[in-house]
Short mmCIF file of C-alpha atoms in Angstrom, two decimals:
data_model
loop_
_atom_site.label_atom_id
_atom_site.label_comp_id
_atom_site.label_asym_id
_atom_site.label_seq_id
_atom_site.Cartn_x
_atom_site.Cartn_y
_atom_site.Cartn_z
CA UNK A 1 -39.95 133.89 23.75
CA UNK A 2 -40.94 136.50 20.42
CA UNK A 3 -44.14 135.97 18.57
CA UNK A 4 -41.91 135.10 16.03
CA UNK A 5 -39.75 132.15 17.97
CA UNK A 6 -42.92 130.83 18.91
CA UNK A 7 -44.39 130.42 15.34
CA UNK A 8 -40.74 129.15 14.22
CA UNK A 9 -41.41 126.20 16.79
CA UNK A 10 -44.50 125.61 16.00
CA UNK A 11 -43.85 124.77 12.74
CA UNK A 12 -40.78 122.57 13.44
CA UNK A 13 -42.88 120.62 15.86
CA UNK A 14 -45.72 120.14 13.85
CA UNK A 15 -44.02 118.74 11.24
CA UNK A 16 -42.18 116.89 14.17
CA UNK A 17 -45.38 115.56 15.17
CA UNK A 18 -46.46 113.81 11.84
CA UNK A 19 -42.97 111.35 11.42
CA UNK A 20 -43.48 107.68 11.81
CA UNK A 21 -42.07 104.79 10.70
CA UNK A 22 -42.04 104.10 6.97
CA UNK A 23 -43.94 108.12 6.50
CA UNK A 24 -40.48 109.58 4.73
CA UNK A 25 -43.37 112.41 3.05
CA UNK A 26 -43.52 113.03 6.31
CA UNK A 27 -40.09 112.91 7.14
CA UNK A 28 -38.94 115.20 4.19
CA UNK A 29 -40.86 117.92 5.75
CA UNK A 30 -39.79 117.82 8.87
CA UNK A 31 -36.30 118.37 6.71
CA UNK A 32 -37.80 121.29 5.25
CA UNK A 33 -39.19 122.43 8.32
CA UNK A 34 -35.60 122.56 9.97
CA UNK A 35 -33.73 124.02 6.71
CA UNK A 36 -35.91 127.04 6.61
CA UNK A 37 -33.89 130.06 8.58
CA UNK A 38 -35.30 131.67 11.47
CA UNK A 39 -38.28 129.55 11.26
CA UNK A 40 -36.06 126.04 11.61
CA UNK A 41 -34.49 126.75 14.69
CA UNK A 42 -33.42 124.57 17.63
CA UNK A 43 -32.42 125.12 21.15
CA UNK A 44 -28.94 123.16 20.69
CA UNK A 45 -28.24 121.67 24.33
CA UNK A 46 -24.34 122.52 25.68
CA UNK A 47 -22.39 120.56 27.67
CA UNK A 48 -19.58 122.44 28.23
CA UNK A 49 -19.53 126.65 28.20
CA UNK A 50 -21.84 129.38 27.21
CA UNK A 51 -24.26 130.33 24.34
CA UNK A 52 -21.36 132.32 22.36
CA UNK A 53 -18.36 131.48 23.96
CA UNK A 54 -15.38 129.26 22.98
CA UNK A 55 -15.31 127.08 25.19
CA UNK A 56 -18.78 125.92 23.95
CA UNK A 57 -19.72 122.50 23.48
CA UNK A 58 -22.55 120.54 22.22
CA UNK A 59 -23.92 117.53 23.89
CA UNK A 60 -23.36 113.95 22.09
CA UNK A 61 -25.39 110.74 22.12
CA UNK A 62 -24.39 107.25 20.65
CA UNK A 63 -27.09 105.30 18.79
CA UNK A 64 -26.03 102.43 17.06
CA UNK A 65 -22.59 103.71 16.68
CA UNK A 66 -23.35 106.93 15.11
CA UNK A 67 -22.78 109.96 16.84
CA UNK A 68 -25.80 112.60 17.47
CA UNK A 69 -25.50 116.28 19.03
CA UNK A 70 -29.01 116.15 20.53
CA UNK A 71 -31.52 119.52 20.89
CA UNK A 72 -34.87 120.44 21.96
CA UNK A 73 -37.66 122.02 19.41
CA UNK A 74 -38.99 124.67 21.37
CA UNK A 75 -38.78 126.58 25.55
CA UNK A 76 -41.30 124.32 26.54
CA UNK A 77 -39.67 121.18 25.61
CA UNK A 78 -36.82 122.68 27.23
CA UNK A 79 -38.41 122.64 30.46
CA UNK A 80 -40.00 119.14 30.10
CA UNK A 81 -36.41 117.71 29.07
CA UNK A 82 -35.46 119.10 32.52
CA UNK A 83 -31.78 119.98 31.09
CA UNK A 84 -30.23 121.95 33.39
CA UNK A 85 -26.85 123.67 31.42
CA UNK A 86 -26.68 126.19 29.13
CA UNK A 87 -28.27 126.32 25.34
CA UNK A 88 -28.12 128.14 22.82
CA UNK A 89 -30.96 128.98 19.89
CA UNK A 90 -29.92 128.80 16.67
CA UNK A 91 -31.21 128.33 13.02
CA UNK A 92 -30.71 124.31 12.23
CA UNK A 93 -29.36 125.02 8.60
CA UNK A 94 -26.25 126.64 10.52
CA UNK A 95 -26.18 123.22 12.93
CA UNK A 96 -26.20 121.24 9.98
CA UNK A 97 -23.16 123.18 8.41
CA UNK A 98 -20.85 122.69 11.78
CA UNK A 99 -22.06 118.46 12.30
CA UNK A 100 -22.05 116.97 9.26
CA UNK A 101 -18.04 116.77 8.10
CA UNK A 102 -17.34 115.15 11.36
CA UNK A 103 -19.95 112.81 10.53
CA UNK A 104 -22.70 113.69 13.58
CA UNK A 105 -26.22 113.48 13.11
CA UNK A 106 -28.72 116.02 15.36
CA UNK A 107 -31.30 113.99 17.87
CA UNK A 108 -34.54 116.30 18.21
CA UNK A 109 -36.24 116.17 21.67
CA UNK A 110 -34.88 112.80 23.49
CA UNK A 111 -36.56 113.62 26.01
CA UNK A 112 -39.64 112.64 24.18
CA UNK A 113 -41.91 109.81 24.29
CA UNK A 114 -40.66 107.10 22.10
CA UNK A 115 -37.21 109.21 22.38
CA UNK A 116 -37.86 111.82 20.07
CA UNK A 117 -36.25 111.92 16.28
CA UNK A 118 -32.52 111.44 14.65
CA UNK A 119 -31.88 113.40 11.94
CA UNK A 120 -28.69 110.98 9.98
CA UNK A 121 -25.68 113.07 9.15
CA UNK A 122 -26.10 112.15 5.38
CA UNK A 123 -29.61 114.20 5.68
CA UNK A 124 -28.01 117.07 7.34
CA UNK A 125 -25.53 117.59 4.72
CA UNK A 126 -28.65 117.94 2.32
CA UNK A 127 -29.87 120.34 4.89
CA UNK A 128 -26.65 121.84 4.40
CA UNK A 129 -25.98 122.17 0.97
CA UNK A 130 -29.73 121.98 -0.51
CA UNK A 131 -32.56 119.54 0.18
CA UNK A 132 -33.29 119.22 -3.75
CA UNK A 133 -29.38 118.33 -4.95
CA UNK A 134 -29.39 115.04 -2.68
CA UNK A 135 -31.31 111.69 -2.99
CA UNK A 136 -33.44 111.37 0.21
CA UNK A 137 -32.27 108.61 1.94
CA UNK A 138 -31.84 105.86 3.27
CA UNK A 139 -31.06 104.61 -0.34
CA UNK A 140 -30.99 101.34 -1.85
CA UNK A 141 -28.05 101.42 -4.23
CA UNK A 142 -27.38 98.48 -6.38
CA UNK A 143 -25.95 97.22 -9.73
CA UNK A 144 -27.64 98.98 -12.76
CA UNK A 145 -30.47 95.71 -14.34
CA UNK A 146 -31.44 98.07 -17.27
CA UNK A 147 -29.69 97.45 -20.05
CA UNK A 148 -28.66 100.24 -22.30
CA UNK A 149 -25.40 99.12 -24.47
CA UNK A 150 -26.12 102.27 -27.20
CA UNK A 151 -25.55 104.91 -24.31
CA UNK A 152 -22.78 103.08 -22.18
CA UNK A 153 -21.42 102.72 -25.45
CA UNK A 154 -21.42 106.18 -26.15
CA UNK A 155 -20.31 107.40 -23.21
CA UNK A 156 -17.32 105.42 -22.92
CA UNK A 157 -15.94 106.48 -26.53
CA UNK A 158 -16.65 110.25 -25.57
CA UNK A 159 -15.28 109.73 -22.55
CA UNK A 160 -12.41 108.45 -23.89
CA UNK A 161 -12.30 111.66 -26.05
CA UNK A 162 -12.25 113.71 -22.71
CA UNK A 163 -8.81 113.83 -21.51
CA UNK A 164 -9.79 114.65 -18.27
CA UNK A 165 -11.83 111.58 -17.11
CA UNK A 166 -10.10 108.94 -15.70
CA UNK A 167 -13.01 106.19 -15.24
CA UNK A 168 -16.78 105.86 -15.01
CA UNK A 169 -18.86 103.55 -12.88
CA UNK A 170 -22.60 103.03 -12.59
CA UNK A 171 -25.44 102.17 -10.09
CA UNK A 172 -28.85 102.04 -9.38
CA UNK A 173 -30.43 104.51 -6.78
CA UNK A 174 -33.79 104.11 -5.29
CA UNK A 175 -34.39 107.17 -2.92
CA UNK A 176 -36.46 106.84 0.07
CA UNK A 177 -38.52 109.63 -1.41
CA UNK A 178 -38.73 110.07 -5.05
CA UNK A 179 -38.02 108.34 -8.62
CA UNK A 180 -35.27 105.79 -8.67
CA UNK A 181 -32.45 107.20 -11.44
CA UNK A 182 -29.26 105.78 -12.99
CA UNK A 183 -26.15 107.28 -11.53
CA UNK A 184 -22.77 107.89 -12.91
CA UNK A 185 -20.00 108.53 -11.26
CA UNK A 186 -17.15 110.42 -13.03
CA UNK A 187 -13.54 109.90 -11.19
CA UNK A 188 -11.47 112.71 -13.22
CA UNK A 189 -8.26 114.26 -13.05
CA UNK A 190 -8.93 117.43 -13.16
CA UNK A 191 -11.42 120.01 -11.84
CA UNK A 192 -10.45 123.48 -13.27
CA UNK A 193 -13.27 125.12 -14.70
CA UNK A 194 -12.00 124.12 -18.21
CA UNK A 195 -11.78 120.56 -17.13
CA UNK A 196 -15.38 120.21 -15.62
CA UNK A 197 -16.92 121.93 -18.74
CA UNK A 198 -15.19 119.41 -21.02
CA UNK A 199 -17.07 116.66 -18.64
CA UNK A 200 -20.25 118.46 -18.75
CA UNK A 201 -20.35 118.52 -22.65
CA UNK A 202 -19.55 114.32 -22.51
CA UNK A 203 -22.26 114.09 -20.67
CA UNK A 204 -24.54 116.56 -22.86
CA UNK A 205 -23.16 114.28 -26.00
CA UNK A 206 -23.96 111.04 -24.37
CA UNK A 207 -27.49 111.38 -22.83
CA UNK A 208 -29.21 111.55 -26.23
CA UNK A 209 -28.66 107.79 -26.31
CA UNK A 210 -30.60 107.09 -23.02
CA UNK A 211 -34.31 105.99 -23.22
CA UNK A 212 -37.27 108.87 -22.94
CA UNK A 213 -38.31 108.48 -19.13
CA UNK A 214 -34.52 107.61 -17.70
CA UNK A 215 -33.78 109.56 -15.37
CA UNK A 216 -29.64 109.99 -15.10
CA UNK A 217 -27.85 111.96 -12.90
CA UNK A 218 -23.81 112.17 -12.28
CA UNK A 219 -21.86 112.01 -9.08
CA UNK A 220 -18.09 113.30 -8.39
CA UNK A 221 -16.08 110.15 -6.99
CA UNK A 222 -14.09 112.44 -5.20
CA UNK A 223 -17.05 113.56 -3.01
CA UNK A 224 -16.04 111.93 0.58
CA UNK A 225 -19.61 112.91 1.71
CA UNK A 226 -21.94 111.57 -1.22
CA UNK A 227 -23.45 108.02 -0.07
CA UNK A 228 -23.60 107.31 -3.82
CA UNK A 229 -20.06 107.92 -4.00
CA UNK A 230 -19.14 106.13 -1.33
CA UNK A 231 -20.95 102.75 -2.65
CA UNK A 232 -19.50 103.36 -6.29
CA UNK A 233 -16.14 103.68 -4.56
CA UNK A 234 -16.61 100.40 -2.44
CA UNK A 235 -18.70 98.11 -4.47
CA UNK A 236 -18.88 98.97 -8.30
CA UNK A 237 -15.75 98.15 -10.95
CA UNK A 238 -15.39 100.78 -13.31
CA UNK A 239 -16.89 100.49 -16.81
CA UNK A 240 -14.98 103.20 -18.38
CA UNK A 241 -11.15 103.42 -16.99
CA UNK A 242 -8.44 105.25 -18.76
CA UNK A 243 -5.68 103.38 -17.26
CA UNK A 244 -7.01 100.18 -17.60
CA UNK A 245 -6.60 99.01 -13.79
CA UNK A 246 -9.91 98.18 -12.17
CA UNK A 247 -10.47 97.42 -8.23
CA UNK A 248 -11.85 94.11 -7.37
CA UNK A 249 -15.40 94.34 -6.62
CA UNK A 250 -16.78 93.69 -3.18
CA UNK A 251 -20.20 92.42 -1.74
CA UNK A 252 -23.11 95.09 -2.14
CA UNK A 253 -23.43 96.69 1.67
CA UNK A 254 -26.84 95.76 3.11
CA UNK A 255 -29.70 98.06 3.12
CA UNK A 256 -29.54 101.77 3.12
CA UNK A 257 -25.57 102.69 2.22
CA UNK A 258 -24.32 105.41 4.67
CA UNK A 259 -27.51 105.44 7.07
CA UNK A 260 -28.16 104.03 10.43
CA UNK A 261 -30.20 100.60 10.35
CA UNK A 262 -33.60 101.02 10.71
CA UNK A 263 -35.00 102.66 13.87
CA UNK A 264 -31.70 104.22 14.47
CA UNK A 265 -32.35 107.10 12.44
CA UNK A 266 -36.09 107.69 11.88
#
């Protein structure tokens, strides 16, 4: 191995080295550690084929339902994993882009004592797509308890003003990591760039109303991949809705929405 591999997983590991339980600090940089290129790489375990060819195939482990390609953080835990096919080395960020639409997490070093680490395929798409324009998760999602009439208010009669907006629903997001924020999520019917700076200047109109030290961010409905999005879609009515036909609402999941129960993942 280059000078260079070596430092590369030396810094994955000893970030590696300081997750526990409950430490999501921790945990973050590890995430940090493994979206940096060059220096975040992993030596992705093949079942089937070749580094390079393609006929390659990553290796897959079940935990608690959820699917995992699992890797090793460095040559030497190579050798102590005692894996015996082919591998290939490759920056993590570019892992993260190929597992996460089908839903697979990445398992570092199995082989490990205490079975190493999952990385959650929620937390490789912010790998993916930018550790600071996700939540860090697991999240607690709930029903909004603030009350704030003036900017719902507000919002509702410019979005009614915005032609394309079909409805708006709310919730309550407590990252793992991080201030807790009001999220909105705008279902619309349109996303040309026209469109989506119409919604943008609803939102620039409405904010004004909410109190100094809210945080409020928005989320796209339409987003299959956003765990926000997928709890507004399952367990929040609309407050806002064009057409004036609201889904029934449903139980609040349990614990973190979109994550593996605890232990599975961390």
């Amino acid at each position: 191995m280059s000078a260079s591999g070596t430092a590369a997983a030396g810094h994955v590991e000893q970030t590696l080295r300081q997750v526990t339980p409950g430490r999501y600090d921790a945990y973050e940089a590890l995430l940090r550690a493994l979206a940096t290129p060059t220096s975040g790489q992993v030596w992705m375990l093949l079942w089937h084929g070749q580094a390079g060819s393609p006929d390659a195939q990553y290796g897959h482990m079940d935990v608690d339902g959820h699917g995992y390609a699992p890797c090793v953080t460095s040559a030497q835990e190579l050798s102590a994993s005692g894996w015996n096919r082919s591998y290939e080395v490759v920056d993590a960020l570019d892992v993260a882009r190929v597992l996460y639409p089908d839903h697979y997490g990445l398992w570092l070093n199995p082989h490990a004592p205490g079975g190493g680490v999952g990385i959650p395929w929620l937390d490789l798409r912010r790998i993916a797509t930018g550790l600071d324009r996700q939540p860090a998760g697991p999240l607690r999602v709930s029903e909004p308890a603030i009350e704030i009439p003036h900017f719902y208010a507000l919002l509702t009669q410019n979005a009614h003003r915005t032609p394309a907006v079909r409805s708006l629903r709310r919730a309550w997001v407590q990252p793992a990591f991080g201030a807790p924020y009001l999220a909105i999520g705008l279902d619309v019917y349109d996303t040309s760039p026209t469109a989506v700076d119409s919604v943008r200047a609803m939102m620039r109109q409405s904010v004004g109303a909410v109190p100094d030290g809210l945080p409020v961010s928005t989320v796209a409905m339409s987003d299959e991949f956003d765990p926000v999005a997928m709890w507004l879609r399952a367990s929040a009515r609309p407050f806002y809705d064009r057409e004036a036909h609201a889904a029934p609402a449903v139980q609040n999941p349990p614990g973190g929405y979109g994550y593996p129960p605890a232990g599975g993942g961390y």
